[in-house]
mmCIF file of C-alpha atoms in Angstrom:
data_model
loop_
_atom_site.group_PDB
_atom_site.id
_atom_site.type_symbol
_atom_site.label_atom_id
_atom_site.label_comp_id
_atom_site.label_asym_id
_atom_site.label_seq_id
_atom_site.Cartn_x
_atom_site.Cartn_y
_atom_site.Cartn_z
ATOM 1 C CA UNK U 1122 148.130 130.341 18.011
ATOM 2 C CA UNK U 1123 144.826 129.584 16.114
ATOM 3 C CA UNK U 1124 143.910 126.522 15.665
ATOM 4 C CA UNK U 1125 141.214 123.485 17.112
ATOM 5 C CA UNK U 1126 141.673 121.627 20.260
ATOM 6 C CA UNK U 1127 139.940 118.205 20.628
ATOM 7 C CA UNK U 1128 140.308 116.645 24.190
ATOM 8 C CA UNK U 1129 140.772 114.291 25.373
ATOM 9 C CA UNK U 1130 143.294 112.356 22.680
ATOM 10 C CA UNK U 1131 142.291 109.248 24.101
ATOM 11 C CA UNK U 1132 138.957 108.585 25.672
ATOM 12 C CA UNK U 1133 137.629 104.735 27.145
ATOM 13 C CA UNK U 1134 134.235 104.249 27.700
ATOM 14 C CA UNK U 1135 132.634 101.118 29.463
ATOM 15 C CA UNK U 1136 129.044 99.840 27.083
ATOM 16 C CA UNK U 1137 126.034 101.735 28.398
ATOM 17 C CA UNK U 1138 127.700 105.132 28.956
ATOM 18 C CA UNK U 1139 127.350 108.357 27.641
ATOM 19 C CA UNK U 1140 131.131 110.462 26.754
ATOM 20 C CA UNK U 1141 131.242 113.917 25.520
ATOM 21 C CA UNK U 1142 133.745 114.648 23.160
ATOM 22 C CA UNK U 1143 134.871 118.628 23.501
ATOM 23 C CA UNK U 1144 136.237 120.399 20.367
ATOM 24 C CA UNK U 1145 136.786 124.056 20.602
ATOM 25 C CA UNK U 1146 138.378 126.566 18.272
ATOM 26 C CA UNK U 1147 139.327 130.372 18.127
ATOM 27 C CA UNK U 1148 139.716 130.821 14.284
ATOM 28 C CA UNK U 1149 136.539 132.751 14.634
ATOM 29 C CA UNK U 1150 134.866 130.531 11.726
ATOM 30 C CA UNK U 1151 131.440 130.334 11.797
ATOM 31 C CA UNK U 1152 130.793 126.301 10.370
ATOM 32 C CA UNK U 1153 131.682 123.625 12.393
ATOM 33 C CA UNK U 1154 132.172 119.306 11.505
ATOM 34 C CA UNK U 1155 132.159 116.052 13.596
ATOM 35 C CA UNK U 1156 134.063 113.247 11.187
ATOM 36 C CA UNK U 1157 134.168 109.382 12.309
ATOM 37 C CA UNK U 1158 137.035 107.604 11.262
ATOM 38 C CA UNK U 1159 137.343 103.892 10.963
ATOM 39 C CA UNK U 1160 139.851 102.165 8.920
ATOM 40 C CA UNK U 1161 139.165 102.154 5.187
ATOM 41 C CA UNK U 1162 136.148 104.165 5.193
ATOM 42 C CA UNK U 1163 137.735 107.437 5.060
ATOM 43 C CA UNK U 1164 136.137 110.167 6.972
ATOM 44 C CA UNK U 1165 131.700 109.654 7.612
ATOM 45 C CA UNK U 1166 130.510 112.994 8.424
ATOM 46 C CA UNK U 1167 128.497 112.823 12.100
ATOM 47 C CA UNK U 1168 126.657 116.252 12.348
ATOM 48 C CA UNK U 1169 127.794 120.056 11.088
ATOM 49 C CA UNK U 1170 127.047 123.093 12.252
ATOM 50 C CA UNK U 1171 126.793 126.482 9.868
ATOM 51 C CA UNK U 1172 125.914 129.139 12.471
ATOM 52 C CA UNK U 1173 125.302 129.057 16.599
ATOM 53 C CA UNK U 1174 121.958 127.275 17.750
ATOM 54 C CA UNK U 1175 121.697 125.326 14.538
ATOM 55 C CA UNK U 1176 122.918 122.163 13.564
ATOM 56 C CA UNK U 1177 122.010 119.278 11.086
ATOM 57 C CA UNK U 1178 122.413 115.776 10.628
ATOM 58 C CA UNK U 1179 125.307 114.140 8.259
ATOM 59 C CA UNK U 1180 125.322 111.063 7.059
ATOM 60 C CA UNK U 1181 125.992 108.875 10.306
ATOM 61 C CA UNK U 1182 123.901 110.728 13.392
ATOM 62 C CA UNK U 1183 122.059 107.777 14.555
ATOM 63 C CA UNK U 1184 123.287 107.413 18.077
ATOM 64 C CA UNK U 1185 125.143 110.738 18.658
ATOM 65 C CA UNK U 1186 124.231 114.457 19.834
ATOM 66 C CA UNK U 1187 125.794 117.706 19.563
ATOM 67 C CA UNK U 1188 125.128 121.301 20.722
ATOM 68 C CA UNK U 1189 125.863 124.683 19.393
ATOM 69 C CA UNK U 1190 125.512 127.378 22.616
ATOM 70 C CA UNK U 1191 129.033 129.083 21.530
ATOM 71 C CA UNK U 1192 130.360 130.143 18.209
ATOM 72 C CA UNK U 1193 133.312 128.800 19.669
ATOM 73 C CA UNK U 1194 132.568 124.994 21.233
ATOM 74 C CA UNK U 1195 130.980 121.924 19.553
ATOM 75 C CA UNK U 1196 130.674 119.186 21.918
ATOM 76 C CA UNK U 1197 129.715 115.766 20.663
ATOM 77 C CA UNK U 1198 128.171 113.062 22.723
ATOM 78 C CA UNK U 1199 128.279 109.557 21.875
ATOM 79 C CA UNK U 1200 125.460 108.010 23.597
ATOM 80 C CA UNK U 1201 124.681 104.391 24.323
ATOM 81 C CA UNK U 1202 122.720 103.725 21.503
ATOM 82 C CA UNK U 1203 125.782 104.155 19.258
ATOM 83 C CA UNK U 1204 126.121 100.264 18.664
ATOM 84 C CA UNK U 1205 129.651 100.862 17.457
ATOM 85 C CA UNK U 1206 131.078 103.595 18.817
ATOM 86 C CA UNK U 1207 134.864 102.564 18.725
ATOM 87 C CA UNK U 1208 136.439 105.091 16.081
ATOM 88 C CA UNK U 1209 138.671 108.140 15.645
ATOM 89 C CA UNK U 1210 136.435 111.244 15.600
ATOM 90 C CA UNK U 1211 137.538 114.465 14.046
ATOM 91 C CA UNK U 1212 136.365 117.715 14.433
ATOM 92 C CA UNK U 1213 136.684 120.578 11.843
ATOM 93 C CA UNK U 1214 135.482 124.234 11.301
ATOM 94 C CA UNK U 1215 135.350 126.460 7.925
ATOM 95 C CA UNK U 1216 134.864 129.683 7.516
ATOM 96 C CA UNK U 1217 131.586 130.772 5.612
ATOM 97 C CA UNK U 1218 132.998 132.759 3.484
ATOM 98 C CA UNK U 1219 133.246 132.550 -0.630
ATOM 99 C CA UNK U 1220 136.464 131.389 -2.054
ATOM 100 C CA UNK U 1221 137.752 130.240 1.376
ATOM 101 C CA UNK U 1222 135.841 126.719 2.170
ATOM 102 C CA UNK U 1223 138.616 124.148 3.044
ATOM 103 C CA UNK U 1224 137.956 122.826 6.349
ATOM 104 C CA UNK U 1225 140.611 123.151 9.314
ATOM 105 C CA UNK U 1226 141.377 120.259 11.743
ATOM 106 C CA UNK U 1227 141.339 119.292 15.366
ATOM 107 C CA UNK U 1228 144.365 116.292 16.523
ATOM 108 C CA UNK U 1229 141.383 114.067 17.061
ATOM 109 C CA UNK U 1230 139.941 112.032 19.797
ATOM 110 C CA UNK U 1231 140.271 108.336 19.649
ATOM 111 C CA UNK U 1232 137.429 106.461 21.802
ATOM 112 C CA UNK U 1233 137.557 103.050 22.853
ATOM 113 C CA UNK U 1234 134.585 101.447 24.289
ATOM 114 C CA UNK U 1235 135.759 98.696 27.069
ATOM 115 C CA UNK T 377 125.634 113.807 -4.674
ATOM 116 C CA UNK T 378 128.477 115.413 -4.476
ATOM 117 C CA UNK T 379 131.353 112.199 -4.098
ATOM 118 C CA UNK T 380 135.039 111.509 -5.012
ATOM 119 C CA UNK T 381 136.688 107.998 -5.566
ATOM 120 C CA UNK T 382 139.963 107.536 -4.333
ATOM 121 C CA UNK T 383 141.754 104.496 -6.593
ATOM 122 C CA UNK T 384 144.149 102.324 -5.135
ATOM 123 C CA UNK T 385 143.582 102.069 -0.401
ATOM 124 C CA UNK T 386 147.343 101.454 -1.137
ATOM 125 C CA UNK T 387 150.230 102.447 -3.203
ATOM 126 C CA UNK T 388 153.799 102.050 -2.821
ATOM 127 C CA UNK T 389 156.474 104.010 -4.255
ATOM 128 C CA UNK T 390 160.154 103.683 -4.594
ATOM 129 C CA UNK T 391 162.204 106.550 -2.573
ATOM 130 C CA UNK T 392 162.406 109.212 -5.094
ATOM 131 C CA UNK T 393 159.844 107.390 -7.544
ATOM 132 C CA UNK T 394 157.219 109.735 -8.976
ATOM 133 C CA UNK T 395 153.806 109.765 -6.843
ATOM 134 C CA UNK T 396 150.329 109.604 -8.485
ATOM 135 C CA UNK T 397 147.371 109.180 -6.316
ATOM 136 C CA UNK T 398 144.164 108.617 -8.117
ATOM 137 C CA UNK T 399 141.150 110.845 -7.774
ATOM 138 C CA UNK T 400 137.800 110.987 -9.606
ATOM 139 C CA UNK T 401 134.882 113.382 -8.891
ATOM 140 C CA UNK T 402 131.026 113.194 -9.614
ATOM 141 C CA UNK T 403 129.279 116.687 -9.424
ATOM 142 C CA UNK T 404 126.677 118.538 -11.096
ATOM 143 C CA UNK T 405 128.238 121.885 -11.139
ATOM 144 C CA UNK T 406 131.778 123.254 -10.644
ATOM 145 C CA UNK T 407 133.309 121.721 -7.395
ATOM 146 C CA UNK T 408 135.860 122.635 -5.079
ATOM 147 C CA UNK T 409 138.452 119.480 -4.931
ATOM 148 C CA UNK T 410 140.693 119.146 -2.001
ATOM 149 C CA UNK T 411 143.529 116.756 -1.268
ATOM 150 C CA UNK T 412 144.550 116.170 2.526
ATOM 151 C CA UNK T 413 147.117 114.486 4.331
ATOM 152 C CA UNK T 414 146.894 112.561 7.551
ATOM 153 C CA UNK T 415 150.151 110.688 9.553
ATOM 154 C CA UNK T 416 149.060 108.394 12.167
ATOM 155 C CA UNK T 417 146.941 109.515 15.361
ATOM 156 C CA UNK T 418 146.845 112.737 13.701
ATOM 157 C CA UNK T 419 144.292 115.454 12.391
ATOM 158 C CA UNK T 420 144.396 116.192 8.549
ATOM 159 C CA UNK T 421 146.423 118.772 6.795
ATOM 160 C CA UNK T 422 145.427 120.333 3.810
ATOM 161 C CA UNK T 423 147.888 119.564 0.938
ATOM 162 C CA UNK T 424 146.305 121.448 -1.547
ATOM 163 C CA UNK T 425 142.402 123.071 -3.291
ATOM 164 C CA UNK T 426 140.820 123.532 -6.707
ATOM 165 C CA UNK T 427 138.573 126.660 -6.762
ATOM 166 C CA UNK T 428 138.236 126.717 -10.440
ATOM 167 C CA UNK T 429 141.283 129.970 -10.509
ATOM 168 C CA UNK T 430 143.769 127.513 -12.082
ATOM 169 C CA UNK T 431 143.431 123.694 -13.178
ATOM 170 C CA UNK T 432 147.449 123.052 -11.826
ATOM 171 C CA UNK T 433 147.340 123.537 -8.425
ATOM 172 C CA UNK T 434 150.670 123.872 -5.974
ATOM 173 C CA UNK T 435 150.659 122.650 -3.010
ATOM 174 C CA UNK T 436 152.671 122.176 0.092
ATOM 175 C CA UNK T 437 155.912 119.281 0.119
ATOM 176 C CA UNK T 438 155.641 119.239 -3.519
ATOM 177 C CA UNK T 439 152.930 118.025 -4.606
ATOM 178 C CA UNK T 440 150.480 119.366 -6.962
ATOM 179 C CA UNK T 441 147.591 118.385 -8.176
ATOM 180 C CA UNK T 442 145.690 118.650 -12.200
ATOM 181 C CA UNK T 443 141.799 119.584 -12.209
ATOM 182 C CA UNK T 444 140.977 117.654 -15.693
ATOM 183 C CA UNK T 445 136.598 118.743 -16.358
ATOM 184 C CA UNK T 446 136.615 116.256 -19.007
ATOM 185 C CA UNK T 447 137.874 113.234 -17.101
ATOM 186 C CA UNK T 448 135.947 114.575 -13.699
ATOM 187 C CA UNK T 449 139.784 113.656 -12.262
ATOM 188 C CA UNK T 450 141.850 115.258 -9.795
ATOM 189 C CA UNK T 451 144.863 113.155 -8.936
ATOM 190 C CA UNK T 452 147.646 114.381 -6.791
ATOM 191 C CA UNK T 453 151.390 113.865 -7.969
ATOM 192 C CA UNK T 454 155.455 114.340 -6.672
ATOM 193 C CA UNK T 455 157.688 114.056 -8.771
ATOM 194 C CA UNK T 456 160.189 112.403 -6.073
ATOM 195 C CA UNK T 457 158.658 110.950 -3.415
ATOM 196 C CA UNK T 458 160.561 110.947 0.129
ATOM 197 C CA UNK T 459 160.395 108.644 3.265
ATOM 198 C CA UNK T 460 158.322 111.537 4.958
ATOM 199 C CA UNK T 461 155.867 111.284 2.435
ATOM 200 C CA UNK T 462 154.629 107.884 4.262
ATOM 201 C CA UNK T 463 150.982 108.903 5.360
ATOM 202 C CA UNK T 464 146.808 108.400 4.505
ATOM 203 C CA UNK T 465 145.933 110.710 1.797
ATOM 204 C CA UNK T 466 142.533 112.018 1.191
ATOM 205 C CA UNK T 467 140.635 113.671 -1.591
ATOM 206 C CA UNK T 468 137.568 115.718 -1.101
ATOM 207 C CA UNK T 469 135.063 117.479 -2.432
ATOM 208 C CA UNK T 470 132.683 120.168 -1.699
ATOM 209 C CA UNK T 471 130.418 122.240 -4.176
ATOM 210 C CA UNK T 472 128.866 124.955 -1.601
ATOM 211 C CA UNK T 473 130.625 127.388 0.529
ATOM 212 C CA UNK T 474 130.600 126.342 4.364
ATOM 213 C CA UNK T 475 129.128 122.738 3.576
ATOM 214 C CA UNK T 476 131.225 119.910 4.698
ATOM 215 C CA UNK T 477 133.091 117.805 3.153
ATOM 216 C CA UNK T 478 132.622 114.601 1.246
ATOM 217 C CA UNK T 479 136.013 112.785 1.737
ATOM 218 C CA UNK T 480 137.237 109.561 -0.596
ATOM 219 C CA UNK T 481 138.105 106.454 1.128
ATOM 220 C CA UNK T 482 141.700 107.367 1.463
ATOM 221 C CA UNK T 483 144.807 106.221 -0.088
ATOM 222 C CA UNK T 484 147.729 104.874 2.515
ATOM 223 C CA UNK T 485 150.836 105.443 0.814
ATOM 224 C CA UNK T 486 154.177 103.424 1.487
ATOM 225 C CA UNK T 487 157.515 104.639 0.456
ATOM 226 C CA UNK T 488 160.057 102.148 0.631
ATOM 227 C CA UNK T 489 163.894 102.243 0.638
#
């Protein structure tokens, strides 16, 4: 079936360490989303991708990286500078095309930082 | 900016009550307007869009949302709400193909016995 896969579901991290988060989908879209979750903030958008090899900053990036090699994969890394990097991150994908733009998404990944 | 405002982090609803969750837009131009649901430890599910073919909009379990211009409003109803509908629900918006989307704080509904 099509869909997103986000692993792991659950993810602890000690303070100091990088974690990559993996997010991979075969829905063939070409735009891809990282989403932070924390309770009563709704979703904070991380970093998006629109094409392979390109990606831009959202609204939260400060302390996270991400890398578009495959049209398929969108890894996210939460590095150590993140100060709080406790959430539930969600990743997405759209397709690009006209009158089709709602975004599709993974199960999520909840990180805990112990 | 593109932005929606969700009224109300919680409502709670009778079992079989009508539903009415809040939503107001700002946007320069036309905007796509999405509502989403999300049950815990979950992803989200789309509910229902707006892309400006037909202000009443169907969606899935139901619901159903009104695109109102002149109030910049978007707010999802059910006539009848059931136990099932218990979950965080999320507007969004988006005003450019493939750009992501700006979601509202979210709206946890309870639906009580």
């Amino acid at each position: 079936d099509g869909g997103i896969t986000q692993s792991p579901k659950y993810l602890f991290r000690k303070e100091g360490q990088n974690v990559t988060l993996s997010c991979e989908q075969n829905l063939n879209h070409d735009a891809m989303y990282w989403y932070r979750q924390d309770p009563g903030q709704g979703l904070r958008l991380i970093y998006y991708s629109q094409i392979v090899n390109d990606f831009q900053k959202g609204d939260i990036a400060e302390g996270y990286s991400v890398s578009r090699e495959k049209k398929e994969s969108f890894p996210l890394t939460v590095t150590s500078a993140q100060k709080n990097p406790t959430a539930f991150y969600l990743c997405a994908s759209s397709p690009n095309g006209v009158k089709s733009t709602e975004a599709f998404f993974g199960q999520g990944t909840r990180l805990t930082v112990v | 900016a593109q932005s929606v405002t969700q009224l109300g982090s919680h409502v709670s609803v009778s079992e079989g009550a009508l539903v009415l969750l809040r939503c107001n837009y700002s946007s320069s131009v036309p905007p796509y307007l999405f509502w989403y649901v999300q049950y815990p430890n979950q992803g989200l599910q789309l509910l229902l869009k707006y892309t400006s073919a037909a202000t009443l909009v169907k969606g899935i379990n139901g619901f159903e949302a009104e695109f109102k211009k002149s109030e910049t409003s978007f707010h999802l109803t059910k006539p009848s709400a059931h136990m099932s509908d218990a979950a965080e629900y999320f507007c969004a918006v988006s005003v450019k193909t493939g750009y992501a989307l700006n979601f509202g704080k979210g709206t946890s509904l309870l639906v009580t016995p």
